[in-house]
PDB file of C-alpha atoms in Angstrom:
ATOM      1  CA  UNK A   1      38.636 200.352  70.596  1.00 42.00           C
ATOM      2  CA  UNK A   2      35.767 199.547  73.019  1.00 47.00           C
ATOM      3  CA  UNK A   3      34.370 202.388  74.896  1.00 63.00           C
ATOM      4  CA  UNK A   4      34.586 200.748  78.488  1.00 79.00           C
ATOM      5  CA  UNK A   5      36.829 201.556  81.035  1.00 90.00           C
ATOM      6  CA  UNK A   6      39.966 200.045  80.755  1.00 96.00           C
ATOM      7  CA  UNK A   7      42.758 200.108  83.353  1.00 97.00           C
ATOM      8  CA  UNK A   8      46.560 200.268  82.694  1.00 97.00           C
ATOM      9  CA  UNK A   9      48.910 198.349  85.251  1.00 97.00           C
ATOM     10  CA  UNK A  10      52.671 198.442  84.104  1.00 96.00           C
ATOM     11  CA  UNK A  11      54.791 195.968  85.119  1.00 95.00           C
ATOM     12  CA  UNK A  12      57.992 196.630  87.523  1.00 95.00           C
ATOM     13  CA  UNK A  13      59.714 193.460  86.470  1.00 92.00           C
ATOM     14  CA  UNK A  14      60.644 195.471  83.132  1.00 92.00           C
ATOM     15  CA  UNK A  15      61.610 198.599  85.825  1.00 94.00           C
ATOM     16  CA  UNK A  16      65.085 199.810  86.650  1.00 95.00           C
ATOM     17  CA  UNK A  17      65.350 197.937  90.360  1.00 93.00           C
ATOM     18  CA  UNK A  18      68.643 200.193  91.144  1.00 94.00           C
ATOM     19  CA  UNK A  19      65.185 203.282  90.736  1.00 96.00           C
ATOM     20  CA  UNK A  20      62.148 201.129  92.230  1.00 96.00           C
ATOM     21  CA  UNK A  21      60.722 203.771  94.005  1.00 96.00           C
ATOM     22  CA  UNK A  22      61.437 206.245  91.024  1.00 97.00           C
ATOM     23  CA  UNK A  23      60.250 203.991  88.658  1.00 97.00           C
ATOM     24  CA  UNK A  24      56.763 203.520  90.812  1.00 97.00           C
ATOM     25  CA  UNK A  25      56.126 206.933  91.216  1.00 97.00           C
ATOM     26  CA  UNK A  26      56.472 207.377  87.311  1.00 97.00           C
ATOM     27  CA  UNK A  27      53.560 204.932  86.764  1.00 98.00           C
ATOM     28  CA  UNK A  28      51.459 207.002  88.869  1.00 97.00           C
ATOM     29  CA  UNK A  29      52.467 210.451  87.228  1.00 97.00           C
ATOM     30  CA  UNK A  30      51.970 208.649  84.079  1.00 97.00           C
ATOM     31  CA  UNK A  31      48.420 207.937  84.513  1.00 97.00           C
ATOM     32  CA  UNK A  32      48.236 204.362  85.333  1.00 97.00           C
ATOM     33  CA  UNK A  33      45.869 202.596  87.505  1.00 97.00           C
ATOM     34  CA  UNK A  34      47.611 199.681  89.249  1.00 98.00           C
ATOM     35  CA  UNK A  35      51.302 198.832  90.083  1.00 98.00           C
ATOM     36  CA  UNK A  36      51.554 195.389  88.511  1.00 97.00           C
ATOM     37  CA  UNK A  37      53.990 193.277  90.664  1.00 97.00           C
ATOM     38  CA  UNK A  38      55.589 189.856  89.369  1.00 94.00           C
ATOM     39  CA  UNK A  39      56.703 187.465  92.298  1.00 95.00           C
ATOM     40  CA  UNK A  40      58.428 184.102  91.047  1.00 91.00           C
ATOM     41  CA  UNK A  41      59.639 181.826  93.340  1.00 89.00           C
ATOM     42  CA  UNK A  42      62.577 179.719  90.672  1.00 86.00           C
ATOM     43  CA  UNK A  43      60.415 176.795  90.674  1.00 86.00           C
ATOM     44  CA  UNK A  44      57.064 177.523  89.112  1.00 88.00           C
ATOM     45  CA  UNK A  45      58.873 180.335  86.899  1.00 80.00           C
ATOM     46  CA  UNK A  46      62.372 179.985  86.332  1.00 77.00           C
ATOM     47  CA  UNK A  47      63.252 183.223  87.647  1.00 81.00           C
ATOM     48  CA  UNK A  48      63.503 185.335  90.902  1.00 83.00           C
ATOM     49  CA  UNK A  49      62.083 188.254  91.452  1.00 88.00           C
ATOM     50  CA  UNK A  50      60.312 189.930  94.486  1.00 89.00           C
ATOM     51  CA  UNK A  51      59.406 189.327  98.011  1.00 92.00           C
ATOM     52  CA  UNK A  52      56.924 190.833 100.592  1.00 96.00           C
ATOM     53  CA  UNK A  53      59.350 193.308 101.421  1.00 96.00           C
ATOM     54  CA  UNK A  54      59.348 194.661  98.006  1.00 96.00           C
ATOM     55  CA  UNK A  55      55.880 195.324  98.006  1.00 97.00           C
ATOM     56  CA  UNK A  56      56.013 196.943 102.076  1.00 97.00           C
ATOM     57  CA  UNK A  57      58.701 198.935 100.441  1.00 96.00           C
ATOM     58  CA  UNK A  58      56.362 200.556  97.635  1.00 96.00           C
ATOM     59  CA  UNK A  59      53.322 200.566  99.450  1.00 97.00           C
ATOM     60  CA  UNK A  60      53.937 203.994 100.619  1.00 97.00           C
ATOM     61  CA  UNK A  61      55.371 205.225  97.612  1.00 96.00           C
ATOM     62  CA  UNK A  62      51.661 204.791  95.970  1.00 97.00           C
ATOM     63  CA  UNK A  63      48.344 204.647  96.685  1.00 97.00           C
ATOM     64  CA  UNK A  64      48.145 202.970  93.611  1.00 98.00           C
ATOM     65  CA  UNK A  65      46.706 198.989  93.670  1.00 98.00           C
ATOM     66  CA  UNK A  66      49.702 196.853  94.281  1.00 98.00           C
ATOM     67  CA  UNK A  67      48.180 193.865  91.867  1.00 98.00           C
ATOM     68  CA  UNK A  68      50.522 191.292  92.618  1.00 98.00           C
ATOM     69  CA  UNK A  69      50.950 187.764  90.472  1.00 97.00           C
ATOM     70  CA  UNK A  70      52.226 185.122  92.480  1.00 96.00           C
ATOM     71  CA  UNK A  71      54.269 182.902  90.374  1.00 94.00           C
ATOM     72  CA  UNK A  72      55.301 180.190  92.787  1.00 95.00           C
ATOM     73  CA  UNK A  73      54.723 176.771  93.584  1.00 93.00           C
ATOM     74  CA  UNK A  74      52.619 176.862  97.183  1.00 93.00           C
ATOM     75  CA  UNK A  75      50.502 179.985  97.134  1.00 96.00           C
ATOM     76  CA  UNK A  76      49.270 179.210 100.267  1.00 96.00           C
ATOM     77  CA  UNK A  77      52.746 180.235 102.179  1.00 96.00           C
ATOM     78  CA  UNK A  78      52.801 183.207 100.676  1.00 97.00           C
ATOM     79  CA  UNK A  79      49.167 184.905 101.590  1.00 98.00           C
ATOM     80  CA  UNK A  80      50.087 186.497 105.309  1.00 98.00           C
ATOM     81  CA  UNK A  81      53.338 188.245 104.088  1.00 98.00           C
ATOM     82  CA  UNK A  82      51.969 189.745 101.264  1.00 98.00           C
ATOM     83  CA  UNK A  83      48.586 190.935 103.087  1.00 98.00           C
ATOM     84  CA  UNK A  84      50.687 192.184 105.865  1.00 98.00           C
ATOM     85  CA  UNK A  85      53.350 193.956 102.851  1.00 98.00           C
ATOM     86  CA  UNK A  86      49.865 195.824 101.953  1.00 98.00           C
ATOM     87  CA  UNK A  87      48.747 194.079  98.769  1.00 98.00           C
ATOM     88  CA  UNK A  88      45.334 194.670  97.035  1.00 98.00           C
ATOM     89  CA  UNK A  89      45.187 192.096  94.763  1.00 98.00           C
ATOM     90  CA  UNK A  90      46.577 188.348  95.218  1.00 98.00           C
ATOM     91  CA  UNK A  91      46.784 186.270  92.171  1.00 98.00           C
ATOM     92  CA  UNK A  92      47.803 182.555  91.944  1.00 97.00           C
ATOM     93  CA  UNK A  93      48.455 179.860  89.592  1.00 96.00           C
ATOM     94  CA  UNK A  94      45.884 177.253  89.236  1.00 96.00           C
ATOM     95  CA  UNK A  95      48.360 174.617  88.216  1.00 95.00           C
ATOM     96  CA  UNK A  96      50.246 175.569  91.460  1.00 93.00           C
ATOM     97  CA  UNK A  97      47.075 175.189  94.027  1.00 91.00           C
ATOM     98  CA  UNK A  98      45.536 171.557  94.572  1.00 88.00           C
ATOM     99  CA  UNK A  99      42.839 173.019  96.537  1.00 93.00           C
ATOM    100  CA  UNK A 100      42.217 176.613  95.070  1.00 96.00           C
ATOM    101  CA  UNK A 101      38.916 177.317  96.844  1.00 96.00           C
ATOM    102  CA  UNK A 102      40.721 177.068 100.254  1.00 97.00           C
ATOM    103  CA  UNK A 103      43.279 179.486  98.609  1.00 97.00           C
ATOM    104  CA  UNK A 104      41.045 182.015  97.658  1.00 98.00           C
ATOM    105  CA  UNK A 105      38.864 181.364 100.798  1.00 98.00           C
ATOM    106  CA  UNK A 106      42.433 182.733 102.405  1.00 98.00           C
ATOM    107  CA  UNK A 107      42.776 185.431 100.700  1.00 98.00           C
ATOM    108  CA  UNK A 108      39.798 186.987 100.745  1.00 98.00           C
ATOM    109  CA  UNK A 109      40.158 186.271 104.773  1.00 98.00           C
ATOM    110  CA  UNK A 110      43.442 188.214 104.924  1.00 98.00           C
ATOM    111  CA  UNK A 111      41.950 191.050 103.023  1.00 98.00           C
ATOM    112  CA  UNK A 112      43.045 191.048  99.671  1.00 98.00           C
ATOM    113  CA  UNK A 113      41.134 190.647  96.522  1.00 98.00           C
ATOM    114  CA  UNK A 114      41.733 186.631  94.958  1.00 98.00           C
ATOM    115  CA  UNK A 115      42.782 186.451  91.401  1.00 98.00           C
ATOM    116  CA  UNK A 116      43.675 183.214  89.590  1.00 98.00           C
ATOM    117  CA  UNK A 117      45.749 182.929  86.715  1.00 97.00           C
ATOM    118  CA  UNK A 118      46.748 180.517  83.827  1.00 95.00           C
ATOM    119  CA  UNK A 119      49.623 179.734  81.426  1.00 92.00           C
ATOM    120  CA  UNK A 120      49.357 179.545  77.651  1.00 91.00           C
ATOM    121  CA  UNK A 121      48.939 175.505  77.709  1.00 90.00           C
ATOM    122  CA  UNK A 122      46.118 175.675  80.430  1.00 94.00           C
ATOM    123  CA  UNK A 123      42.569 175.408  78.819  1.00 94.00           C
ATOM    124  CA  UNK A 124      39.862 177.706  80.354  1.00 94.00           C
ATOM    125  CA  UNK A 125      37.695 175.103  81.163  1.00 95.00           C
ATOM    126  CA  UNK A 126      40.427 174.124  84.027  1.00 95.00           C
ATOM    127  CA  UNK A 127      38.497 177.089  86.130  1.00 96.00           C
ATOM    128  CA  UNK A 128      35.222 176.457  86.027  1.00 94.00           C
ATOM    129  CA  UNK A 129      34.628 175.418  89.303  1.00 94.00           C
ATOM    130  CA  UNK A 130      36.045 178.572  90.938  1.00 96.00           C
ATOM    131  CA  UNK A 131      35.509 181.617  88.485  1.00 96.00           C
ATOM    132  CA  UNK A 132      32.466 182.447  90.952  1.00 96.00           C
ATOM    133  CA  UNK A 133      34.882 183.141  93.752  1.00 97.00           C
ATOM    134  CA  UNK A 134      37.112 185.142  92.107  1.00 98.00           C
ATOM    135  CA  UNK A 135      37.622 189.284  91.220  1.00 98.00           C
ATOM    136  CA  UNK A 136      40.190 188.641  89.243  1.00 98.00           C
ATOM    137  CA  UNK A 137      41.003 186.443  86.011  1.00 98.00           C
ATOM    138  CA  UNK A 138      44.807 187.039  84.747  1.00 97.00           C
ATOM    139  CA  UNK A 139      45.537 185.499  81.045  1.00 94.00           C
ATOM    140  CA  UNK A 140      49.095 184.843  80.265  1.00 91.00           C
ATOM    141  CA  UNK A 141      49.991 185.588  76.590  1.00 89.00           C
ATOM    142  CA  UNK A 142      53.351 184.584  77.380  1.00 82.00           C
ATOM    143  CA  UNK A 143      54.711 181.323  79.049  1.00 78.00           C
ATOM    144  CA  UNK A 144      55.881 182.894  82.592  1.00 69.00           C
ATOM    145  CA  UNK A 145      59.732 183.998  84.056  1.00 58.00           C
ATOM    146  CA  UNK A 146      61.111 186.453  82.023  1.00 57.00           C
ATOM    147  CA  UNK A 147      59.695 189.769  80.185  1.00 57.00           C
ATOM    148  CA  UNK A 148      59.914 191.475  76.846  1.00 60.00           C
ATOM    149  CA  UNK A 149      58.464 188.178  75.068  1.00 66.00           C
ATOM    150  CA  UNK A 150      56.063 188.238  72.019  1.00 77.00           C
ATOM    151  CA  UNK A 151      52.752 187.901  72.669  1.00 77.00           C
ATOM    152  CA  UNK A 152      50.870 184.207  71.860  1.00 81.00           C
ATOM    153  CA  UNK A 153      48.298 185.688  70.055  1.00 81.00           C
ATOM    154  CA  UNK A 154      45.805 182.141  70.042  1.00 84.00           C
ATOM    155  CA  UNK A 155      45.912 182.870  74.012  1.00 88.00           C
ATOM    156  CA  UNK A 156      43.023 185.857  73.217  1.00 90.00           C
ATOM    157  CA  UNK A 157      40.435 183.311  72.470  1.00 91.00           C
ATOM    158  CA  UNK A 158      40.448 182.491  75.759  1.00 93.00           C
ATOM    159  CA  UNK A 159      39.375 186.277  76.693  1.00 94.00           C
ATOM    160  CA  UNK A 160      36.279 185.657  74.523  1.00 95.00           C
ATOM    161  CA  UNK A 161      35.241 182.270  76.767  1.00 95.00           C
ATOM    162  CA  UNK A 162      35.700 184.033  79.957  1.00 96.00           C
ATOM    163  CA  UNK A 163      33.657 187.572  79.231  1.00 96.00           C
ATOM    164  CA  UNK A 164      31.600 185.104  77.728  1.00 96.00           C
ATOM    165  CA  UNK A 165      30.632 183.214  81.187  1.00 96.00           C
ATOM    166  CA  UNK A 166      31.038 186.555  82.776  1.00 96.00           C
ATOM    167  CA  UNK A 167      27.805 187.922  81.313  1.00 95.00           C
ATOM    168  CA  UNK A 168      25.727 184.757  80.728  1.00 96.00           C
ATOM    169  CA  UNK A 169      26.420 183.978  84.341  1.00 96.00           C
ATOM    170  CA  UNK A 170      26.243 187.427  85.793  1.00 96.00           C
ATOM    171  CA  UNK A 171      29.957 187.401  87.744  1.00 96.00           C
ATOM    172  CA  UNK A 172      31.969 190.786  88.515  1.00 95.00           C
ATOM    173  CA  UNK A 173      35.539 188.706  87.867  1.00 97.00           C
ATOM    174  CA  UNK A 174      37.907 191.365  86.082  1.00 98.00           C
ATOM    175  CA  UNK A 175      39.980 190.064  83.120  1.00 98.00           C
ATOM    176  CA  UNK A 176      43.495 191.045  82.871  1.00 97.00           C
ATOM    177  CA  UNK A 177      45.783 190.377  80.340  1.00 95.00           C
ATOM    178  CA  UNK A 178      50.292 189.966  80.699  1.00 92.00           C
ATOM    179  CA  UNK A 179      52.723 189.045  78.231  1.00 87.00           C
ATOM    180  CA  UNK A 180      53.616 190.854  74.739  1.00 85.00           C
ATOM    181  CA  UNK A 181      51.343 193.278  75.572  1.00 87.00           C
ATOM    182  CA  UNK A 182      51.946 196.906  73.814  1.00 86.00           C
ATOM    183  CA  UNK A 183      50.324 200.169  72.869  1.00 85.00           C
ATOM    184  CA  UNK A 184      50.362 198.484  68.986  1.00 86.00           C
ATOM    185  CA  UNK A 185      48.626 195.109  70.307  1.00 88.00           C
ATOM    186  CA  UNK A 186      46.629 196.363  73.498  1.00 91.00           C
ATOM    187  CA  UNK A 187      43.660 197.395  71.203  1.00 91.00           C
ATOM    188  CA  UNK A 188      42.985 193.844  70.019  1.00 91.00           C
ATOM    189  CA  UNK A 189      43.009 192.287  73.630  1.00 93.00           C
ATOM    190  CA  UNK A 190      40.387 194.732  74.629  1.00 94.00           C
ATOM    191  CA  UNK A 191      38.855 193.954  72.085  1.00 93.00           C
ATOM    192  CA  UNK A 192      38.292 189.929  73.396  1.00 93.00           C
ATOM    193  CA  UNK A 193      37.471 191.252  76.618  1.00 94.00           C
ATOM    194  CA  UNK A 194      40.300 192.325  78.940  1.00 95.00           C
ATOM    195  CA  UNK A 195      39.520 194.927  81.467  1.00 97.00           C
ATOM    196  CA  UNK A 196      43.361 195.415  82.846  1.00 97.00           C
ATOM    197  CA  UNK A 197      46.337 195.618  80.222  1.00 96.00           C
ATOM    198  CA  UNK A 198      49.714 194.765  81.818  1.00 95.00           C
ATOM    199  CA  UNK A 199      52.681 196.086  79.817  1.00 92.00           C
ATOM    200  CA  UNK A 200      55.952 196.303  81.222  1.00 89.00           C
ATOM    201  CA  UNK A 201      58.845 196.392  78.416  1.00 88.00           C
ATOM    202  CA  UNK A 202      56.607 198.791  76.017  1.00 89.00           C
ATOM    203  CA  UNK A 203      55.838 201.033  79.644  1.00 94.00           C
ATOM    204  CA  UNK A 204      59.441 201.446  81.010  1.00 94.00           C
ATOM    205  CA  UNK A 205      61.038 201.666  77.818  1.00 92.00           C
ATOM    206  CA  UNK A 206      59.156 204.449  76.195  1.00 93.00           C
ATOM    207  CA  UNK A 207      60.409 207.902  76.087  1.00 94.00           C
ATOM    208  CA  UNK A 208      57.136 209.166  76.965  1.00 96.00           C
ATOM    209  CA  UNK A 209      55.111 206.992  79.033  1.00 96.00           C
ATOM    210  CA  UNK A 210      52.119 209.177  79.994  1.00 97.00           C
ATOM    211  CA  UNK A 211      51.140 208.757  76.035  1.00 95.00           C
ATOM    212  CA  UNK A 212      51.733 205.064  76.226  1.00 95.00           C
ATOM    213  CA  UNK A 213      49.496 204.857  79.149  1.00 96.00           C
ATOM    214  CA  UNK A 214      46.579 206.608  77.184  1.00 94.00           C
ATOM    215  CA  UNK A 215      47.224 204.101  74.329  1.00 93.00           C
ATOM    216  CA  UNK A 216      46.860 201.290  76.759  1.00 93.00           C
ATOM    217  CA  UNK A 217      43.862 202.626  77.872  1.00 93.00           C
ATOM    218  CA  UNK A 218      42.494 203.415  74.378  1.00 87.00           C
ATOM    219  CA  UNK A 219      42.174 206.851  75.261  1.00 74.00           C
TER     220      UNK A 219
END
């Protein structure tokens, strides 16, 4: 396990909604850095999840980072509400975002921090025009909507292109990595590159989660 400074941020999409603020607070006391929040829309992911009040309604349960992954089809409508909710981070899809300069040019306007993301079947090479902008660089090991898949491990490689840039280009992007991801796996993504683990089944799940933190972490 690398020696840098890695940052856990367990997914709620895997937590007990009936418990949401329960469930956030337990991230905290477990040690985690960042809340991870999953918004899909039923068109870009074929599920539904959250909305801006969602996030307004845990914002003062933690002072956390609400890192929020916006898994819709027009990014764009969705920048306002979520600053307003108290987001940190904002990250879109750049297969949903024809013009994703002006999107993260938004975001960065409303206050929030821009991330971009990208499915299995997107190629890195898809952001090269933007990975300057950005403070954020989410990987999907997973294809997106639903939780508790298996990780796609060929998706890594793409970890090793991006720190890659990162340091022959000198940017400050962050990689994170979501889908599959558990305290048995976590170690080998770090490995590539990532900087933020995502784990929601293997987080919410676990009997003791302060110890699954610390092995996300590779602590």
């Amino acid at each position: 396990m690398s020696d840098k400074k890695v940052l856990a941020a367990p997914s709620i999409l895997s937590a007990d909604f009936g418990r949401l603020a329960e469930e956030v607070k337990s991230i905290e006391a477990a040690g985690a850095d960042w809340v991870h929040v999953d918004v899909m829309d039923g068109h870009f992911a074929q599920n539904l999840s959250f909305g801006p009040k969602t996030v307004a309604d845990i914002r003062p349960v933690t002072k956390l980072v609400l890192d929020c992954h916006l898994m819709v089809s027009n990014p764009l409508d969705y920048i306002t509400s979520f600053a307003e909710a108290g987001a940190d981070y904002f990250t879109f899809h750049v297969e949903a975002a024809v013009h994703s300069s002006r999107v993260i040019q938004q975001i960065r306007a409303a206050g929030m921090k821009p991330g971009v993301c990208i499915v299995p079947g997107t190629p890195v090479h898809t952001l090269d025009e933007i990975v300057s902008e950005v403070d954020l660089i989410l990987m999907l090991l997973v294809n997106p909507g639903f939780g508790g898949q298996k990780m796609i491990p060929s998706c890594l490689e793409k970890l090793v292109k991006l720190a890659s840039i990162r340091e022959e280009k000198g940017y400050h992007y962050l990689l994170s990595v979501d889908g599959g991801i558990t305290a048995d796996n976590a170690s080998l993504a770090v490995e590539k590159g990532a900087d933020v683990i995502v784990a929601g089944s293997s987080f919410f799940t676990a009997s003791d989660k302060a110890a699954i933190v610390r092995k996300l972490k590779g602590i």
